[in-house]
CSV table of C-alpha atoms in Angstrom, one decimal:
chain,number,residue,atom,x,y,z
A,7,UNK,CA,53.0,67.9,127.2
A,8,UNK,CA,51.2,70.7,125.3
A,9,UNK,CA,50.3,74.0,126.6
A,10,UNK,CA,47.5,76.1,125.0
A,11,UNK,CA,47.6,79.9,125.1
A,12,UNK,CA,44.7,81.8,126.5
A,13,UNK,CA,42.3,83.2,123.9
A,14,UNK,CA,43.0,86.8,122.7
A,15,UNK,CA,40.9,89.6,123.8
A,16,UNK,CA,37.9,90.6,121.7
A,17,UNK,CA,38.7,94.2,121.4
A,18,UNK,CA,42.0,96.1,121.0
A,19,UNK,CA,43.9,97.5,124.0
A,20,UNK,CA,42.8,101.1,123.1
A,21,UNK,CA,39.0,100.3,123.3
A,22,UNK,CA,37.4,100.8,126.6
A,23,UNK,CA,36.7,97.6,128.5
A,24,UNK,CA,33.3,97.0,129.9
A,25,UNK,CA,32.4,95.0,133.0
A,26,UNK,CA,31.0,92.2,130.9
A,27,UNK,CA,34.2,92.0,128.8
A,28,UNK,CA,36.4,92.0,131.9
A,29,UNK,CA,34.3,89.1,133.3
A,30,UNK,CA,34.6,87.2,130.1
A,31,UNK,CA,38.4,87.6,130.1
A,32,UNK,CA,38.7,86.5,133.7
A,33,UNK,CA,36.6,83.4,132.9
A,34,UNK,CA,38.8,82.6,129.9
A,35,UNK,CA,42.0,82.9,132.0
A,36,UNK,CA,40.5,80.8,134.7
A,37,UNK,CA,39.5,78.1,132.2
A,38,UNK,CA,43.0,78.2,130.6
A,39,UNK,CA,44.6,77.7,134.0
A,40,UNK,CA,42.1,75.0,134.8
A,41,UNK,CA,43.0,73.2,131.6
A,42,UNK,CA,46.8,73.3,132.1
A,43,UNK,CA,47.3,73.1,135.8
A,44,UNK,CA,47.5,69.3,135.7
A,45,UNK,CA,50.2,69.5,133.0
A,46,UNK,CA,52.2,72.0,135.1
A,47,UNK,CA,51.9,69.9,138.2
A,48,UNK,CA,52.9,66.7,136.5
A,49,UNK,CA,55.9,68.4,134.9
A,50,UNK,CA,57.0,69.9,138.2
A,51,UNK,CA,56.7,66.6,139.9
A,52,UNK,CA,58.7,64.9,137.2
A,53,UNK,CA,61.5,67.4,137.5
A,54,UNK,CA,61.5,67.2,141.3
A,55,UNK,CA,61.5,63.4,141.2
A,56,UNK,CA,64.4,63.3,138.7
A,57,UNK,CA,66.4,65.7,140.8
A,58,UNK,CA,65.8,63.8,144.1
A,59,UNK,CA,66.7,60.5,142.5
A,60,UNK,CA,69.9,61.9,141.0
A,61,UNK,CA,71.0,63.4,144.3
A,62,UNK,CA,70.2,60.3,146.3
A,63,UNK,CA,72.0,58.1,143.8
A,64,UNK,CA,75.0,60.4,143.7
A,65,UNK,CA,75.2,60.4,147.5
A,66,UNK,CA,74.9,56.6,147.8
A,67,UNK,CA,77.6,55.9,145.1
A,68,UNK,CA,80.0,58.5,146.6
A,69,UNK,CA,79.5,57.1,150.1
A,70,UNK,CA,80.2,53.6,148.8
A,71,UNK,CA,83.4,54.7,147.1
A,72,UNK,CA,84.5,56.5,150.2
A,73,UNK,CA,83.9,53.4,152.4
A,74,UNK,CA,85.8,51.3,149.9
A,75,UNK,CA,88.8,53.6,150.0
A,76,UNK,CA,88.8,53.8,153.8
A,77,UNK,CA,88.8,50.0,154.0
A,78,UNK,CA,91.8,49.8,151.6
A,79,UNK,CA,93.6,52.3,153.8
A,80,UNK,CA,92.8,50.4,157.0
A,81,UNK,CA,94.1,47.2,155.5
A,82,UNK,CA,97.4,48.9,154.6
A,83,UNK,CA,97.7,50.4,158.1
A,84,UNK,CA,97.1,47.0,159.7
A,85,UNK,CA,100.4,45.6,158.3
A,86,UNK,CA,102.4,48.8,158.3
A,87,UNK,CA,104.4,48.0,161.4
A,88,UNK,CA,105.1,44.4,160.5
A,89,UNK,CA,108.0,43.0,158.6
A,90,UNK,CA,105.7,42.3,155.6
A,91,UNK,CA,104.5,45.9,155.7
A,92,UNK,CA,108.1,47.2,155.8
A,93,UNK,CA,109.0,45.1,152.7
A,94,UNK,CA,106.0,45.2,150.5
A,95,UNK,CA,103.7,48.0,151.6
A,96,UNK,CA,104.2,51.7,151.6
A,97,UNK,CA,101.3,53.2,153.5
A,98,UNK,CA,101.6,56.7,152.1
A,99,UNK,CA,102.0,55.4,148.6
A,100,UNK,CA,98.9,53.3,148.8
A,101,UNK,CA,96.9,56.1,150.6
A,102,UNK,CA,97.7,58.6,147.9
A,103,UNK,CA,97.0,56.1,145.1
A,104,UNK,CA,93.6,55.1,146.6
A,105,UNK,CA,92.7,58.8,147.2
A,106,UNK,CA,93.5,59.7,143.7
A,107,UNK,CA,91.5,56.8,142.2
A,108,UNK,CA,88.6,57.6,144.6
A,109,UNK,CA,88.6,61.3,143.5
A,110,UNK,CA,88.5,60.3,139.9
A,111,UNK,CA,85.7,57.9,140.4
A,112,UNK,CA,83.7,60.3,142.5
A,113,UNK,CA,84.1,63.1,139.9
A,114,UNK,CA,83.1,60.8,137.0
A,115,UNK,CA,80.1,59.5,138.9
A,116,UNK,CA,78.9,63.0,139.8
A,117,UNK,CA,79.4,64.2,136.2
A,118,UNK,CA,77.4,61.3,134.7
A,119,UNK,CA,74.5,61.3,137.2
A,120,UNK,CA,74.0,65.1,137.3
A,121,UNK,CA,74.5,65.5,133.5
A,122,UNK,CA,71.9,62.8,132.8
A,123,UNK,CA,69.5,64.3,135.3
A,124,UNK,CA,69.9,67.7,133.7
A,125,UNK,CA,69.2,66.4,130.2
A,126,UNK,CA,66.1,64.5,131.5
A,127,UNK,CA,64.8,67.7,133.2
A,128,UNK,CA,65.2,69.6,130.0
A,129,UNK,CA,63.4,66.9,128.1
A,130,UNK,CA,60.5,67.1,130.6
A,131,UNK,CA,60.1,70.7,129.6
A,132,UNK,CA,59.8,69.8,125.9
A,133,UNK,CA,63.1,71.6,125.1
A,134,UNK,CA,64.8,70.4,121.9
A,135,UNK,CA,68.1,69.0,123.0
A,136,UNK,CA,69.6,68.5,119.5
A,137,UNK,CA,71.0,72.1,119.2
A,138,UNK,CA,72.2,72.0,122.8
A,139,UNK,CA,74.1,68.7,122.3
A,140,UNK,CA,75.6,69.9,119.1
A,141,UNK,CA,76.8,73.1,120.7
A,142,UNK,CA,78.3,71.1,123.6
A,143,UNK,CA,80.1,68.9,121.2
A,144,UNK,CA,81.6,71.8,119.3
A,145,UNK,CA,82.6,73.4,122.6
A,146,UNK,CA,84.2,70.1,123.8
A,147,UNK,CA,86.2,69.8,120.6
A,148,UNK,CA,87.4,73.4,120.9
A,149,UNK,CA,88.3,72.9,124.6
A,150,UNK,CA,90.1,69.7,123.7
A,151,UNK,CA,92.3,71.4,121.1
A,152,UNK,CA,93.0,74.4,123.3
A,153,UNK,CA,93.8,72.5,126.5
A,154,UNK,CA,95.3,69.3,124.9
A,155,UNK,CA,98.4,69.4,127.1
A,156,UNK,CA,96.2,69.6,130.2
A,157,UNK,CA,94.0,66.7,129.0
A,158,UNK,CA,97.2,64.7,128.1
A,159,UNK,CA,98.6,65.2,131.6
A,160,UNK,CA,95.3,64.3,133.2
A,161,UNK,CA,94.8,61.1,131.2
A,162,UNK,CA,98.4,60.1,131.7
A,163,UNK,CA,98.1,60.6,135.4
A,164,UNK,CA,94.9,58.5,135.6
A,165,UNK,CA,96.5,55.5,133.7
A,166,UNK,CA,99.7,55.8,135.7
A,167,UNK,CA,97.8,55.6,139.0
A,168,UNK,CA,95.5,52.8,137.8
A,169,UNK,CA,98.5,50.7,136.5
A,170,UNK,CA,100.5,51.5,139.7
A,171,UNK,CA,103.6,52.4,137.7
A,172,UNK,CA,105.2,54.2,140.7
A,173,UNK,CA,104.2,55.7,144.0
A,174,UNK,CA,105.3,57.7,147.0
A,175,UNK,CA,108.7,56.5,148.2
A,176,UNK,CA,109.8,54.9,144.9
A,177,UNK,CA,113.0,56.0,143.3
A,178,UNK,CA,112.4,56.5,139.5
A,179,UNK,CA,114.1,57.7,136.4
A,180,UNK,CA,111.5,59.6,134.4
A,181,UNK,CA,113.9,60.7,131.6
A,182,UNK,CA,113.4,64.4,132.2
A,183,UNK,CA,114.3,64.0,135.9
A,184,UNK,CA,115.1,61.4,138.4
A,185,UNK,CA,114.8,61.0,142.2
A,186,UNK,CA,112.5,59.9,144.9
A,187,UNK,CA,108.7,60.3,144.5
A,188,UNK,CA,107.3,62.5,147.2
A,189,UNK,CA,103.8,63.2,145.8
A,190,UNK,CA,101.7,61.8,143.0
A,191,UNK,CA,99.0,63.9,141.3
A,192,UNK,CA,96.7,63.5,138.3
A,193,UNK,CA,98.6,66.3,136.5
A,194,UNK,CA,102.0,66.7,138.2
A,195,UNK,CA,104.4,64.3,139.9
A,196,UNK,CA,106.9,65.7,142.5
A,197,UNK,CA,110.4,64.2,142.7
A,198,UNK,CA,113.2,64.9,145.2
A,199,UNK,CA,116.6,64.7,143.5
A,200,UNK,CA,119.9,63.4,144.9
A,201,UNK,CA,121.0,67.0,145.9
A,202,UNK,CA,117.7,67.8,147.7
A,203,UNK,CA,116.1,69.7,144.8
A,204,UNK,CA,112.4,69.1,144.0
A,205,UNK,CA,111.3,68.4,140.4
A,206,UNK,CA,107.8,69.0,139.2
A,207,UNK,CA,107.2,66.7,136.3
A,208,UNK,CA,104.1,66.8,134.1
A,209,UNK,CA,102.7,63.4,133.6
A,210,UNK,CA,102.2,64.0,129.9
A,211,UNK,CA,105.9,64.6,129.4
A,212,UNK,CA,107.0,61.3,130.8
A,213,UNK,CA,107.7,59.0,127.9
A,214,UNK,CA,109.4,56.2,129.8
A,215,UNK,CA,109.8,55.4,133.5
A,216,UNK,CA,112.5,53.3,135.2
A,217,UNK,CA,111.3,52.3,138.6
A,218,UNK,CA,114.3,51.5,140.8
A,219,UNK,CA,112.3,50.5,143.8
A,220,UNK,CA,110.3,47.6,142.4
A,221,UNK,CA,111.5,44.0,142.3
A,222,UNK,CA,115.1,43.7,143.4
A,223,UNK,CA,118.4,45.5,142.8
A,224,UNK,CA,121.9,44.2,142.0
A,225,UNK,CA,125.0,45.2,144.0
A,226,UNK,CA,128.3,44.8,142.0
A,227,UNK,CA,131.8,45.2,143.5
A,228,UNK,CA,135.1,45.0,141.7
A,229,UNK,CA,138.2,44.0,143.8
A,230,UNK,CA,141.6,44.6,142.3
A,231,UNK,CA,144.5,42.6,143.7
A,232,UNK,CA,148.0,41.9,142.5
A,233,UNK,CA,148.4,39.2,139.8
A,234,UNK,CA,150.7,37.2,142.1
A,235,UNK,CA,147.9,36.5,144.7
A,236,UNK,CA,146.5,33.0,144.9
A,237,UNK,CA,143.0,33.0,143.5
A,238,UNK,CA,141.7,30.2,145.7
A,239,UNK,CA,142.8,32.1,148.8
A,240,UNK,CA,141.1,35.2,147.5
A,241,UNK,CA,137.9,33.2,146.9
A,242,UNK,CA,138.0,31.7,150.3
A,243,UNK,CA,138.4,35.0,152.1
A,244,UNK,CA,135.6,36.6,150.1
A,245,UNK,CA,133.3,33.6,150.8
A,246,UNK,CA,133.9,34.0,154.5
A,247,UNK,CA,133.2,37.7,154.4
A,248,UNK,CA,129.9,37.1,152.5
A,249,UNK,CA,128.8,34.4,154.8
A,250,UNK,CA,129.3,36.5,157.9
A,251,UNK,CA,127.7,39.6,156.3
A,252,UNK,CA,124.6,37.6,155.4
A,253,UNK,CA,124.1,36.8,159.2
A,254,UNK,CA,124.6,40.3,160.6
A,255,UNK,CA,121.8,42.9,161.0
A,256,UNK,CA,120.6,44.7,159.1
A,257,UNK,CA,122.3,43.1,156.1
A,258,UNK,CA,120.5,39.8,156.5
A,259,UNK,CA,117.3,41.6,155.4
A,260,UNK,CA,118.9,43.7,152.7
A,261,UNK,CA,120.6,40.8,151.0
A,262,UNK,CA,118.1,38.8,149.1
A,263,UNK,CA,120.6,36.3,147.9
A,264,UNK,CA,124.2,35.1,148.5
A,265,UNK,CA,127.2,37.1,147.5
A,266,UNK,CA,128.6,35.4,144.4
A,267,UNK,CA,132.1,35.5,143.1
A,268,UNK,CA,131.6,35.8,139.4
A,269,UNK,CA,135.3,35.3,138.6
A,270,UNK,CA,138.0,37.3,137.0
A,271,UNK,CA,136.7,40.3,135.1
A,272,UNK,CA,140.1,41.6,133.9
A,273,UNK,CA,143.8,40.4,134.1
A,274,UNK,CA,146.5,43.0,133.5
A,275,UNK,CA,150.3,43.1,134.0
A,276,UNK,CA,150.0,44.8,137.4
A,277,UNK,CA,146.6,43.8,138.6
A,278,UNK,CA,143.6,41.5,138.2
A,279,UNK,CA,140.0,42.3,138.9
A,280,UNK,CA,137.6,39.9,140.8
A,281,UNK,CA,133.9,40.7,140.2
A,282,UNK,CA,131.4,40.2,143.1
A,283,UNK,CA,127.6,40.4,142.7
A,284,UNK,CA,124.6,40.2,145.1
A,285,UNK,CA,120.9,40.5,144.9
A,286,UNK,CA,119.5,43.2,147.3
A,287,UNK,CA,116.4,44.9,148.4
A,288,UNK,CA,115.3,47.7,146.0
A,289,UNK,CA,117.2,50.9,146.7
A,290,UNK,CA,119.8,49.2,149.0
A,291,UNK,CA,122.4,48.3,146.4
A,292,UNK,CA,124.7,51.3,147.1
A,293,UNK,CA,124.7,50.6,150.9
A,294,UNK,CA,125.5,46.9,150.3
A,295,UNK,CA,128.3,47.7,148.0
A,296,UNK,CA,130.0,50.1,150.5
A,297,UNK,CA,129.7,47.6,153.3
A,298,UNK,CA,131.0,44.8,151.2
A,299,UNK,CA,134.1,46.8,150.1
A,300,UNK,CA,134.7,47.7,153.8
A,301,UNK,CA,134.6,44.1,154.9
A,302,UNK,CA,136.6,42.7,152.1
A,303,UNK,CA,139.4,45.2,152.6
A,304,UNK,CA,139.6,44.4,156.4
A,305,UNK,CA,139.7,40.7,155.6
A,306,UNK,CA,142.4,41.1,153.0
A,307,UNK,CA,144.5,43.1,155.5
A,308,UNK,CA,144.2,40.3,158.1
A,309,UNK,CA,145.5,37.6,155.7
A,310,UNK,CA,148.1,39.8,154.0
A,311,UNK,CA,146.4,40.1,150.6
A,312,UNK,CA,147.3,43.5,149.1
A,313,UNK,CA,144.7,45.4,147.1
A,314,UNK,CA,146.2,47.3,144.2
A,315,UNK,CA,146.5,51.0,145.1
A,316,UNK,CA,147.4,50.4,148.8
A,317,UNK,CA,150.7,51.0,150.5
A,318,UNK,CA,153.7,49.2,149.1
A,319,UNK,CA,155.1,46.4,151.2
A,320,UNK,CA,158.3,47.1,153.3
A,321,UNK,CA,161.5,45.8,151.6
A,322,UNK,CA,165.0,45.1,153.1
A,323,UNK,CA,167.4,48.0,152.8
A,324,UNK,CA,170.6,47.3,150.8
A,325,UNK,CA,174.0,49.1,150.9
A,326,UNK,CA,174.3,51.5,148.1
A,327,UNK,CA,177.2,51.0,145.6
A,328,UNK,CA,179.8,53.7,146.1
A,329,UNK,CA,180.7,53.7,142.5
A,330,UNK,CA,177.1,54.3,141.4
A,331,UNK,CA,177.5,58.1,142.0
A,332,UNK,CA,180.9,58.4,140.2
A,333,UNK,CA,180.7,59.5,136.6
A,334,UNK,CA,182.5,57.7,133.9
A,335,UNK,CA,186.0,59.0,133.0
A,336,UNK,CA,186.2,61.5,130.2
A,337,UNK,CA,188.1,60.5,126.9
A,338,UNK,CA,189.9,63.9,127.1
A,339,UNK,CA,191.6,63.0,130.3
A,340,UNK,CA,194.3,60.9,128.5
A,341,UNK,CA,196.7,63.0,126.4
A,342,UNK,CA,197.3,60.0,124.0
A,343,UNK,CA,193.7,59.4,123.3
A,344,UNK,CA,192.5,60.2,119.8
A,345,UNK,CA,190.1,62.7,121.2
A,346,UNK,CA,192.9,64.6,123.0
A,347,UNK,CA,195.1,64.5,119.9
A,348,UNK,CA,192.3,65.9,117.8
A,349,UNK,CA,191.7,68.7,120.3
A,350,UNK,CA,195.5,69.7,120.6
A,351,UNK,CA,196.5,73.0,119.0
A,352,UNK,CA,198.1,73.0,115.5
A,353,UNK,CA,201.9,73.8,115.5
A,354,UNK,CA,202.7,76.6,113.1
A,355,UNK,CA,205.3,76.0,110.2
A,356,UNK,CA,209.0,77.2,110.8
A,357,UNK,CA,209.0,79.8,108.1
A,358,UNK,CA,206.0,81.5,109.7
A,359,UNK,CA,207.8,81.6,113.0
A,360,UNK,CA,210.7,83.8,111.6
C-alpha cells in the first residue's frame, strides 16, 4: 500500500489566493482523495477483518476449554460419593487442578491470538516491525532478569500442576514446610501444619516434595515383652488380633494388607521386641498403629502376657528374718580381742608414779 501526498500549493502562504487558485487546490485535493480512498478502504477492511477473526477465534477456543474443564469436574463429582471416589478421587483437588490448567491455557491462547492479530494489523499499516520486535525482546530480557523469582515460581507451579505432583488434601513434606495442602496456586502453595498454622510456600523454593498421601503407607508397631514369654503364644495372640481387626469397620478399609509379624527386632536381658507391620491407606498409618497397640495390649492382658513397663506381678509374702535387722557385733565388745587390747590405756612406769 502506497499513499501519495497532495501536490504543494503554487504560491507561498503569504501570497494572496485568488479564486482560480483556490479552485485548483480543491480539485487537487479531491483528486488525491479519489486516488487513495480505495487504499484506505481496503486497509480499514483488512484491519477490521483481522480483529473480528481474532476475537471470534479467541472466544471459540476459550469456550471449548471451559466446556472441557466443566466436563472434567462433572466426571469427578459423579463418583465423589461412591467408594471409588472416596479412595481415589479428591473433588476439590481435581477441581483446583483443572481450573489452574484451564486458566493457564486460556491466558496463553489469548496472548498468542491477540498478539498475532496486533502484529498483523501493524503490518497492514506498512509499519516496520523490526524495531518494535527488537525493543520488545530487550524489554522481555530486562523483565526476565528483574522478576526472575516470579517467573521461576510461575513456571514451577505450571509444571507442578501439569505433572500432578500434589493437590488439595494431600499431606506433603516440601522441605521448607510440611503439612496438608489446602490451596494450590501458580505462584504459592498453602499448607496447614500439624499445629494448625498455615504455611505459604513459593513454588520456586520447593526443591523436593515428599507426598505422603499417594500410593500407600506403612504402619509399624513394636511390642516389648519379657524374655521369658513363649514366642509361639505371642505370635498366636497377635495373629488373632490382626484377623479380627481386619474384619471390623472402619479398619477393613484402612488396612490394605494383613498385619505381619516380622519377628524379633531386639533381644535384651530384661525384654524382647516383636516388630509388627501393615500396609494402610495413605495418611492412616498413625491411626492404625494406635488401634493395633490398643488391641494387642488388651489381648495380652486376657492371656496373661506381660508387656515390659506394666505393673509387676503379685508375689507371695515371706516372713522377714528377725536377724536381718541386727547389726554385726563389734570387735571392741570383747576385752581380750586384739582390738580391745590395742585400744587399752598404757600403764605408766613405777618410778613415774612416785
